[in-house]
């Protein structure tokens, strides 16, 4: 691991969002003509986005922790 960027979870998030099913959810949540469809799908889509953001943040924090641990070097007890 050479970088702190959470590229794995970002790539998975992009793939899940840009496939036909993900685009359909985004369209139903934010661009639908009916208010009922928007009111049903908007909280679902926002929850999915929040989960993806939490996964990206957790991967970033794990990568920082691992890189800092490697920077300290091996210690023996």
mmCIF file of N, CA, C and O in Angstrom:
data_model
loop_
_atom_site.group_PDB
_atom_site.id
_atom_site.type_symbol
_atom_site.label_atom_id
_atom_site.label_comp_id
_atom_site.label_asym_id
_atom_site.label_seq_id
_atom_site.Cartn_x
_atom_site.Cartn_y
_atom_site.Cartn_z
ATOM 1 N N UNK A 1 0.847 -1.155 0.000
ATOM 2 C CA UNK A 1 0.000 0.000 0.000
ATOM 3 C C UNK A 1 0.904 1.233 0.000
ATOM 4 O O UNK A 1 1.701 1.428 0.894
ATOM 5 N N UNK A 2 0.744 2.051 -1.003
ATOM 6 C CA UNK A 2 1.620 3.211 -1.153
ATOM 7 C C UNK A 2 0.896 4.533 -1.008
ATOM 8 O O UNK A 2 1.525 5.571 -0.897
ATOM 9 N N UNK A 3 -0.399 4.512 -1.041
ATOM 10 C CA UNK A 3 -1.140 5.758 -1.005
ATOM 11 C C UNK A 3 -2.191 5.723 0.092
ATOM 12 O O UNK A 3 -2.631 4.669 0.512
ATOM 13 N N UNK A 4 -2.579 6.907 0.539
ATOM 14 C CA UNK A 4 -3.621 6.997 1.556
ATOM 15 C C UNK A 4 -5.011 7.086 0.954
ATOM 16 O O UNK A 4 -5.997 7.007 1.666
ATOM 17 N N UNK A 5 -5.106 7.271 -0.346
ATOM 18 C CA UNK A 5 -6.410 7.434 -0.981
ATOM 19 C C UNK A 5 -7.180 6.131 -0.957
ATOM 20 O O UNK A 5 -6.659 5.087 -1.320
ATOM 21 N N UNK A 6 -8.447 6.184 -0.593
ATOM 22 C CA UNK A 6 -9.277 4.968 -0.539
ATOM 23 C C UNK A 6 -9.817 4.603 -1.920
ATOM 24 O O UNK A 6 -11.012 4.650 -2.184
ATOM 25 N N UNK A 7 -8.926 4.227 -2.817
ATOM 26 C CA UNK A 7 -9.318 4.021 -4.204
ATOM 27 C C UNK A 7 -10.185 2.780 -4.379
ATOM 28 O O UNK A 7 -11.009 2.726 -5.295
ATOM 29 N N UNK A 8 -10.063 1.790 -3.518
ATOM 30 C CA UNK A 8 -10.864 0.575 -3.680
ATOM 31 C C UNK A 8 -12.340 0.881 -3.450
ATOM 32 O O UNK A 8 -13.196 0.544 -4.279
ATOM 33 N N UNK A 9 -12.659 1.517 -2.339
ATOM 34 C CA UNK A 9 -14.061 1.807 -2.049
ATOM 35 C C UNK A 9 -14.615 2.884 -2.976
ATOM 36 O O UNK A 9 -15.809 2.866 -3.304
ATOM 37 N N UNK A 10 -13.774 3.810 -3.423
ATOM 38 C CA UNK A 10 -14.247 4.797 -4.397
ATOM 39 C C UNK A 10 -14.611 4.134 -5.718
ATOM 40 O O UNK A 10 -15.632 4.455 -6.330
ATOM 41 N N UNK A 11 -13.778 3.190 -6.145
ATOM 42 C CA UNK A 11 -14.043 2.483 -7.387
ATOM 43 C C UNK A 11 -15.321 1.654 -7.284
ATOM 44 O O UNK A 11 -16.151 1.675 -8.197
ATOM 45 N N UNK A 12 -15.500 0.965 -6.174
ATOM 46 C CA UNK A 12 -16.714 0.168 -5.971
ATOM 47 C C UNK A 12 -17.944 1.083 -5.929
ATOM 48 O O UNK A 12 -18.984 0.761 -6.516
ATOM 49 N N UNK A 13 -17.838 2.224 -5.275
ATOM 50 C CA UNK A 13 -18.955 3.170 -5.219
ATOM 51 C C UNK A 13 -19.320 3.692 -6.598
ATOM 52 O O UNK A 13 -20.501 3.806 -6.937
ATOM 53 N N UNK A 14 -18.308 4.016 -7.397
ATOM 54 C CA UNK A 14 -18.580 4.478 -8.760
ATOM 55 C C UNK A 14 -19.243 3.393 -9.603
ATOM 56 O O UNK A 14 -20.175 3.674 -10.350
ATOM 57 N N UNK A 15 -18.752 2.170 -9.477
ATOM 58 C CA UNK A 15 -19.344 1.075 -10.247
ATOM 59 C C UNK A 15 -20.796 0.857 -9.837
ATOM 60 O O UNK A 15 -21.675 0.676 -10.689
ATOM 61 N N UNK A 16 -21.071 0.885 -8.527
ATOM 62 C CA UNK A 16 -22.437 0.686 -8.063
ATOM 63 C C UNK A 16 -23.358 1.834 -8.449
ATOM 64 O O UNK A 16 -24.539 1.629 -8.709
ATOM 65 N N UNK A 17 -22.831 3.036 -8.512
ATOM 66 C CA UNK A 17 -23.656 4.181 -8.859
ATOM 67 C C UNK A 17 -23.884 4.287 -10.362
ATOM 68 O O UNK A 17 -24.972 4.662 -10.799
ATOM 69 N N UNK A 18 -22.889 3.935 -11.153
ATOM 70 C CA UNK A 18 -22.990 4.138 -12.600
ATOM 71 C C UNK A 18 -23.511 2.932 -13.370
ATOM 72 O O UNK A 18 -23.570 2.990 -14.591
ATOM 73 N N UNK A 19 -23.906 1.868 -12.688
ATOM 74 C CA UNK A 19 -24.539 0.769 -13.417
ATOM 75 C C UNK A 19 -26.005 1.139 -13.658
ATOM 76 O O UNK A 19 -26.515 2.093 -13.074
ATOM 77 N N UNK A 20 -26.718 0.425 -14.515
ATOM 78 C CA UNK A 20 -28.101 0.807 -14.822
ATOM 79 C C UNK A 20 -29.024 0.856 -13.607
ATOM 80 O O UNK A 20 -29.877 1.736 -13.494
ATOM 81 N N UNK A 21 -28.864 -0.075 -12.671
ATOM 82 C CA UNK A 21 -29.711 -0.081 -11.481
ATOM 83 C C UNK A 21 -29.429 1.138 -10.599
ATOM 84 O O UNK A 21 -30.357 1.776 -10.092
ATOM 85 N N UNK A 22 -28.158 1.485 -10.424
ATOM 86 C CA UNK A 22 -27.802 2.656 -9.626
ATOM 87 C C UNK A 22 -28.286 3.948 -10.254
ATOM 88 O O UNK A 22 -28.785 4.842 -9.564
ATOM 89 N N UNK A 23 -28.139 4.060 -11.557
ATOM 90 C CA UNK A 23 -28.630 5.255 -12.245
ATOM 91 C C UNK A 23 -30.147 5.363 -12.163
ATOM 92 O O UNK A 23 -30.694 6.465 -12.064
ATOM 93 N N UNK A 24 -30.826 4.228 -12.161
ATOM 94 C CA UNK A 24 -32.282 4.236 -12.034
ATOM 95 C C UNK A 24 -32.705 4.724 -10.648
ATOM 96 O O UNK A 24 -33.680 5.467 -10.519
ATOM 97 N N UNK A 25 -31.967 4.306 -9.621
ATOM 98 C CA UNK A 25 -32.272 4.773 -8.266
ATOM 99 C C UNK A 25 -32.049 6.275 -8.153
ATOM 100 O O UNK A 25 -32.880 6.997 -7.590
ATOM 101 N N UNK A 26 -30.940 6.764 -8.695
ATOM 102 C CA UNK A 26 -30.654 8.201 -8.643
ATOM 103 C C UNK A 26 -31.708 8.985 -9.408
ATOM 104 O O UNK A 26 -32.192 10.030 -8.952
ATOM 105 N N UNK A 27 -32.098 8.475 -10.572
ATOM 106 C CA UNK A 27 -33.117 9.166 -11.360
ATOM 107 C C UNK A 27 -34.459 9.177 -10.647
ATOM 108 O O UNK A 27 -35.151 10.199 -10.623
ATOM 109 N N UNK A 28 -34.841 8.063 -10.030
ATOM 110 C CA UNK A 28 -36.111 8.007 -9.312
ATOM 111 C C UNK A 28 -36.087 8.874 -8.062
ATOM 112 O O UNK A 28 -37.107 9.431 -7.661
ATOM 113 N N UNK A 29 -34.926 9.001 -7.446
ATOM 114 C CA UNK A 29 -34.838 9.766 -6.204
ATOM 115 C C UNK A 29 -34.815 11.270 -6.423
ATOM 116 O O UNK A 29 -35.345 12.026 -5.596
ATOM 117 N N UNK A 30 -34.200 11.719 -7.494
ATOM 118 C CA UNK A 30 -33.989 13.156 -7.636
ATOM 119 C C UNK A 30 -34.582 13.767 -8.901
ATOM 120 O O UNK A 30 -34.791 14.979 -8.947
ATOM 121 N N UNK A 31 -34.848 12.984 -9.922
ATOM 122 C CA UNK A 31 -35.307 13.555 -11.192
ATOM 123 C C UNK A 31 -36.663 13.029 -11.647
ATOM 124 O O UNK A 31 -37.059 13.265 -12.778
ATOM 125 N N UNK A 32 -37.371 12.314 -10.787
ATOM 126 C CA UNK A 32 -38.662 11.767 -11.173
ATOM 127 C C UNK A 32 -39.699 12.883 -11.275
ATOM 128 O O UNK A 32 -39.624 13.890 -10.574
ATOM 129 N N UNK A 33 -40.667 12.667 -12.139
ATOM 130 C CA UNK A 33 -41.726 13.655 -12.311
ATOM 131 C C UNK A 33 -42.761 13.607 -11.206
ATOM 132 O O UNK A 33 -43.461 14.589 -10.963
ATOM 133 N N UNK A 34 -42.874 12.482 -10.536
ATOM 134 C CA UNK A 34 -43.872 12.335 -9.486
ATOM 135 C C UNK A 34 -43.252 12.588 -8.118
ATOM 136 O O UNK A 34 -42.175 12.097 -7.804
ATOM 137 N N UNK A 35 -43.959 13.352 -7.313
ATOM 138 C CA UNK A 35 -43.475 13.666 -5.974
ATOM 139 C C UNK A 35 -43.453 12.418 -5.091
ATOM 140 O O UNK A 35 -42.589 12.288 -4.220
ATOM 141 N N UNK A 36 -44.383 11.499 -5.307
ATOM 142 C CA UNK A 36 -44.423 10.276 -4.505
ATOM 143 C C UNK A 36 -43.171 9.446 -4.731
ATOM 144 O O UNK A 36 -42.571 8.938 -3.779
ATOM 145 N N UNK A 37 -42.752 9.308 -5.961
ATOM 146 C CA UNK A 37 -41.538 8.555 -6.271
ATOM 147 C C UNK A 37 -40.309 9.209 -5.655
ATOM 148 O O UNK A 37 -39.456 8.529 -5.078
ATOM 149 N N UNK A 38 -40.232 10.534 -5.751
ATOM 150 C CA UNK A 38 -39.101 11.240 -5.144
ATOM 151 C C UNK A 38 -39.098 11.085 -3.638
ATOM 152 O O UNK A 38 -38.049 10.885 -3.029
ATOM 153 N N UNK A 39 -40.266 11.163 -3.014
ATOM 154 C CA UNK A 39 -40.317 11.082 -1.554
ATOM 155 C C UNK A 39 -40.033 9.673 -1.051
ATOM 156 O O UNK A 39 -39.595 9.508 0.080
ATOM 157 N N UNK A 40 -40.266 8.670 -1.855
ATOM 158 C CA UNK A 40 -39.942 7.297 -1.456
ATOM 159 C C UNK A 40 -38.470 7.003 -1.674
ATOM 160 O O UNK A 40 -37.793 6.455 -0.804
ATOM 161 N N UNK A 41 -37.946 7.357 -2.841
ATOM 162 C CA UNK A 41 -36.583 6.969 -3.199
ATOM 163 C C UNK A 41 -35.502 7.898 -2.678
ATOM 164 O O UNK A 41 -34.349 7.482 -2.531
ATOM 165 N N UNK A 42 -35.816 9.143 -2.374
ATOM 166 C CA UNK A 42 -34.792 10.083 -1.914
ATOM 167 C C UNK A 42 -34.138 9.644 -0.600
ATOM 168 O O UNK A 42 -32.907 9.639 -0.507
ATOM 169 N N UNK A 43 -34.902 9.251 0.437
ATOM 170 C CA UNK A 43 -34.229 8.801 1.662
ATOM 171 C C UNK A 43 -33.417 7.523 1.462
ATOM 172 O O UNK A 43 -32.357 7.350 2.069
ATOM 173 N N UNK A 44 -33.887 6.655 0.587
ATOM 174 C CA UNK A 44 -33.157 5.420 0.303
ATOM 175 C C UNK A 44 -31.833 5.747 -0.375
ATOM 176 O O UNK A 44 -30.779 5.232 0.000
ATOM 177 N N UNK A 45 -31.879 6.616 -1.376
ATOM 178 C CA UNK A 45 -30.657 6.988 -2.093
ATOM 179 C C UNK A 45 -29.691 7.734 -1.178
ATOM 180 O O UNK A 45 -28.482 7.482 -1.211
ATOM 181 N N UNK A 46 -30.198 8.624 -0.350
ATOM 182 C CA UNK A 46 -29.320 9.356 0.563
ATOM 183 C C UNK A 46 -28.688 8.422 1.601
ATOM 184 O O UNK A 46 -27.534 8.608 1.987
ATOM 185 N N UNK A 47 -29.418 7.416 2.037
ATOM 186 C CA UNK A 47 -28.863 6.426 2.962
ATOM 187 C C UNK A 47 -27.762 5.623 2.291
ATOM 188 O O UNK A 47 -26.707 5.371 2.894
ATOM 189 N N UNK A 48 -27.984 5.241 1.046
ATOM 190 C CA UNK A 48 -26.955 4.511 0.298
ATOM 191 C C UNK A 48 -25.702 5.375 0.139
ATOM 192 O O UNK A 48 -24.580 4.897 0.319
ATOM 193 N N UNK A 49 -25.889 6.656 -0.182
ATOM 194 C CA UNK A 49 -24.744 7.558 -0.313
ATOM 195 C C UNK A 49 -24.007 7.721 1.007
ATOM 196 O O UNK A 49 -22.778 7.784 1.039
ATOM 197 N N UNK A 50 -24.748 7.790 2.113
ATOM 198 C CA UNK A 50 -24.115 7.932 3.424
ATOM 199 C C UNK A 50 -23.316 6.683 3.783
ATOM 200 O O UNK A 50 -22.214 6.785 4.343
ATOM 201 N N UNK A 51 -23.841 5.516 3.455
ATOM 202 C CA UNK A 51 -23.111 4.271 3.723
ATOM 203 C C UNK A 51 -21.846 4.218 2.883
ATOM 204 O O UNK A 51 -20.769 3.843 3.379
ATOM 205 N N UNK A 52 -21.937 4.602 1.603
ATOM 206 C CA UNK A 52 -20.748 4.620 0.757
ATOM 207 C C UNK A 52 -19.718 5.610 1.284
ATOM 208 O O UNK A 52 -18.519 5.322 1.291
ATOM 209 N N UNK A 53 -20.156 6.771 1.757
ATOM 210 C CA UNK A 53 -19.224 7.752 2.317
ATOM 211 C C UNK A 53 -18.576 7.222 3.590
ATOM 212 O O UNK A 53 -17.377 7.442 3.819
ATOM 213 N N UNK A 54 -19.332 6.507 4.417
ATOM 214 C CA UNK A 54 -18.771 5.935 5.641
ATOM 215 C C UNK A 54 -17.735 4.862 5.324
ATOM 216 O O UNK A 54 -16.696 4.768 5.992
ATOM 217 N N UNK A 55 -17.993 4.067 4.303
ATOM 218 C CA UNK A 55 -17.029 3.039 3.901
ATOM 219 C C UNK A 55 -15.750 3.685 3.364
ATOM 220 O O UNK A 55 -14.640 3.251 3.691
ATOM 221 N N UNK A 56 -15.894 4.732 2.567
ATOM 222 C CA UNK A 56 -14.725 5.440 2.040
ATOM 223 C C UNK A 56 -13.926 6.060 3.181
ATOM 224 O O UNK A 56 -12.693 5.953 3.220
ATOM 225 N N UNK A 57 -14.610 6.686 4.136
ATOM 226 C CA UNK A 57 -13.926 7.283 5.279
ATOM 227 C C UNK A 57 -13.214 6.225 6.123
ATOM 228 O O UNK A 57 -12.065 6.422 6.537
ATOM 229 N N UNK A 58 -13.871 5.107 6.352
ATOM 230 C CA UNK A 58 -13.230 4.056 7.163
ATOM 231 C C UNK A 58 -12.022 3.466 6.450
ATOM 232 O O UNK A 58 -10.998 3.193 7.091
ATOM 233 N N UNK A 59 -12.090 3.281 5.122
ATOM 234 C CA UNK A 59 -10.922 2.790 4.399
ATOM 235 C C UNK A 59 -9.772 3.793 4.483
ATOM 236 O O UNK A 59 -8.614 3.412 4.666
ATOM 237 N N UNK A 60 -10.086 5.075 4.380
ATOM 238 C CA UNK A 60 -9.058 6.101 4.477
ATOM 239 C C UNK A 60 -8.389 6.083 5.846
ATOM 240 O O UNK A 60 -7.164 6.150 5.953
ATOM 241 N N UNK A 61 -9.197 5.963 6.904
ATOM 242 C CA UNK A 61 -8.634 5.923 8.256
ATOM 243 C C UNK A 61 -7.794 4.678 8.484
ATOM 244 O O UNK A 61 -6.743 4.734 9.130
ATOM 245 N N UNK A 62 -8.228 3.550 7.958
ATOM 246 C CA UNK A 62 -7.445 2.312 8.079
ATOM 247 C C UNK A 62 -6.125 2.439 7.344
ATOM 248 O O UNK A 62 -5.070 2.026 7.843
ATOM 249 N N UNK A 63 -6.159 3.038 6.159
ATOM 250 C CA UNK A 63 -4.911 3.216 5.399
ATOM 251 C C UNK A 63 -3.950 4.154 6.140
ATOM 252 O O UNK A 63 -2.745 3.912 6.160
ATOM 253 N N UNK A 64 -4.466 5.222 6.732
ATOM 254 C CA UNK A 64 -3.599 6.123 7.501
ATOM 255 C C UNK A 64 -2.989 5.377 8.681
ATOM 256 O O UNK A 64 -1.796 5.509 8.964
ATOM 257 N N UNK A 65 -3.794 4.589 9.380
ATOM 258 C CA UNK A 65 -3.300 3.828 10.529
ATOM 259 C C UNK A 65 -2.199 2.855 10.114
ATOM 260 O O UNK A 65 -1.154 2.776 10.761
ATOM 261 N N UNK A 66 -2.410 2.148 9.026
ATOM 262 C CA UNK A 66 -1.410 1.171 8.570
ATOM 263 C C UNK A 66 -0.134 1.865 8.124
ATOM 264 O O UNK A 66 0.971 1.425 8.457
ATOM 265 N N UNK A 67 -0.259 2.968 7.380
ATOM 266 C CA UNK A 67 0.941 3.684 6.924
ATOM 267 C C UNK A 67 1.717 4.283 8.095
ATOM 268 O O UNK A 67 2.949 4.261 8.092
ATOM 269 N N UNK A 68 1.024 4.812 9.091
ATOM 270 C CA UNK A 68 1.711 5.342 10.265
ATOM 271 C C UNK A 68 2.389 4.234 11.053
ATOM 272 O O UNK A 68 3.479 4.419 11.595
ATOM 273 N N UNK A 69 1.771 3.091 11.113
ATOM 274 C CA UNK A 69 2.357 1.963 11.834
ATOM 275 C C UNK A 69 3.600 1.462 11.131
ATOM 276 O O UNK A 69 4.600 1.117 11.765
ATOM 277 N N UNK A 70 3.549 1.419 9.800
ATOM 278 C CA UNK A 70 4.733 0.997 9.049
ATOM 279 C C UNK A 70 5.856 2.012 9.137
ATOM 280 O O UNK A 70 7.025 1.676 9.104
ATOM 281 N N UNK A 71 5.498 3.306 9.254
ATOM 282 C CA UNK A 71 6.509 4.349 9.329
ATOM 283 C C UNK A 71 7.301 4.271 10.650
ATOM 284 O O UNK A 71 8.458 4.643 10.693
ATOM 285 N N UNK A 72 6.643 3.817 11.688
ATOM 286 C CA UNK A 72 7.332 3.676 12.973
ATOM 287 C C UNK A 72 8.361 2.568 12.937
ATOM 288 O O UNK A 72 9.319 2.574 13.684
ATOM 289 N N UNK A 73 8.142 1.595 12.093
ATOM 290 C CA UNK A 73 9.067 0.468 12.010
ATOM 291 C C UNK A 73 8.655 -0.644 12.955
ATOM 292 O O UNK A 73 7.734 -0.512 13.749
ATOM 293 N N UNK A 74 9.345 -1.744 12.847
ATOM 294 C CA UNK A 74 9.019 -2.901 13.670
ATOM 295 C C UNK A 74 9.616 -2.709 15.064
ATOM 296 O O UNK A 74 10.794 -2.401 15.225
ATOM 297 N N UNK A 75 8.798 -2.899 16.061
ATOM 298 C CA UNK A 75 9.266 -2.828 17.439
ATOM 299 C C UNK A 75 9.136 -4.204 18.065
ATOM 300 O O UNK A 75 8.216 -4.942 17.770
ATOM 301 N N UNK A 76 10.078 -4.516 18.926
ATOM 302 C CA UNK A 76 10.011 -5.792 19.618
ATOM 303 C C UNK A 76 9.753 -5.541 21.085
ATOM 304 O O UNK A 76 10.266 -4.603 21.689
ATOM 305 N N UNK A 77 8.951 -6.380 21.655
ATOM 306 C CA UNK A 77 8.593 -6.198 23.066
ATOM 307 C C UNK A 77 9.523 -6.997 23.962
ATOM 308 O O UNK A 77 10.156 -7.909 23.647
#
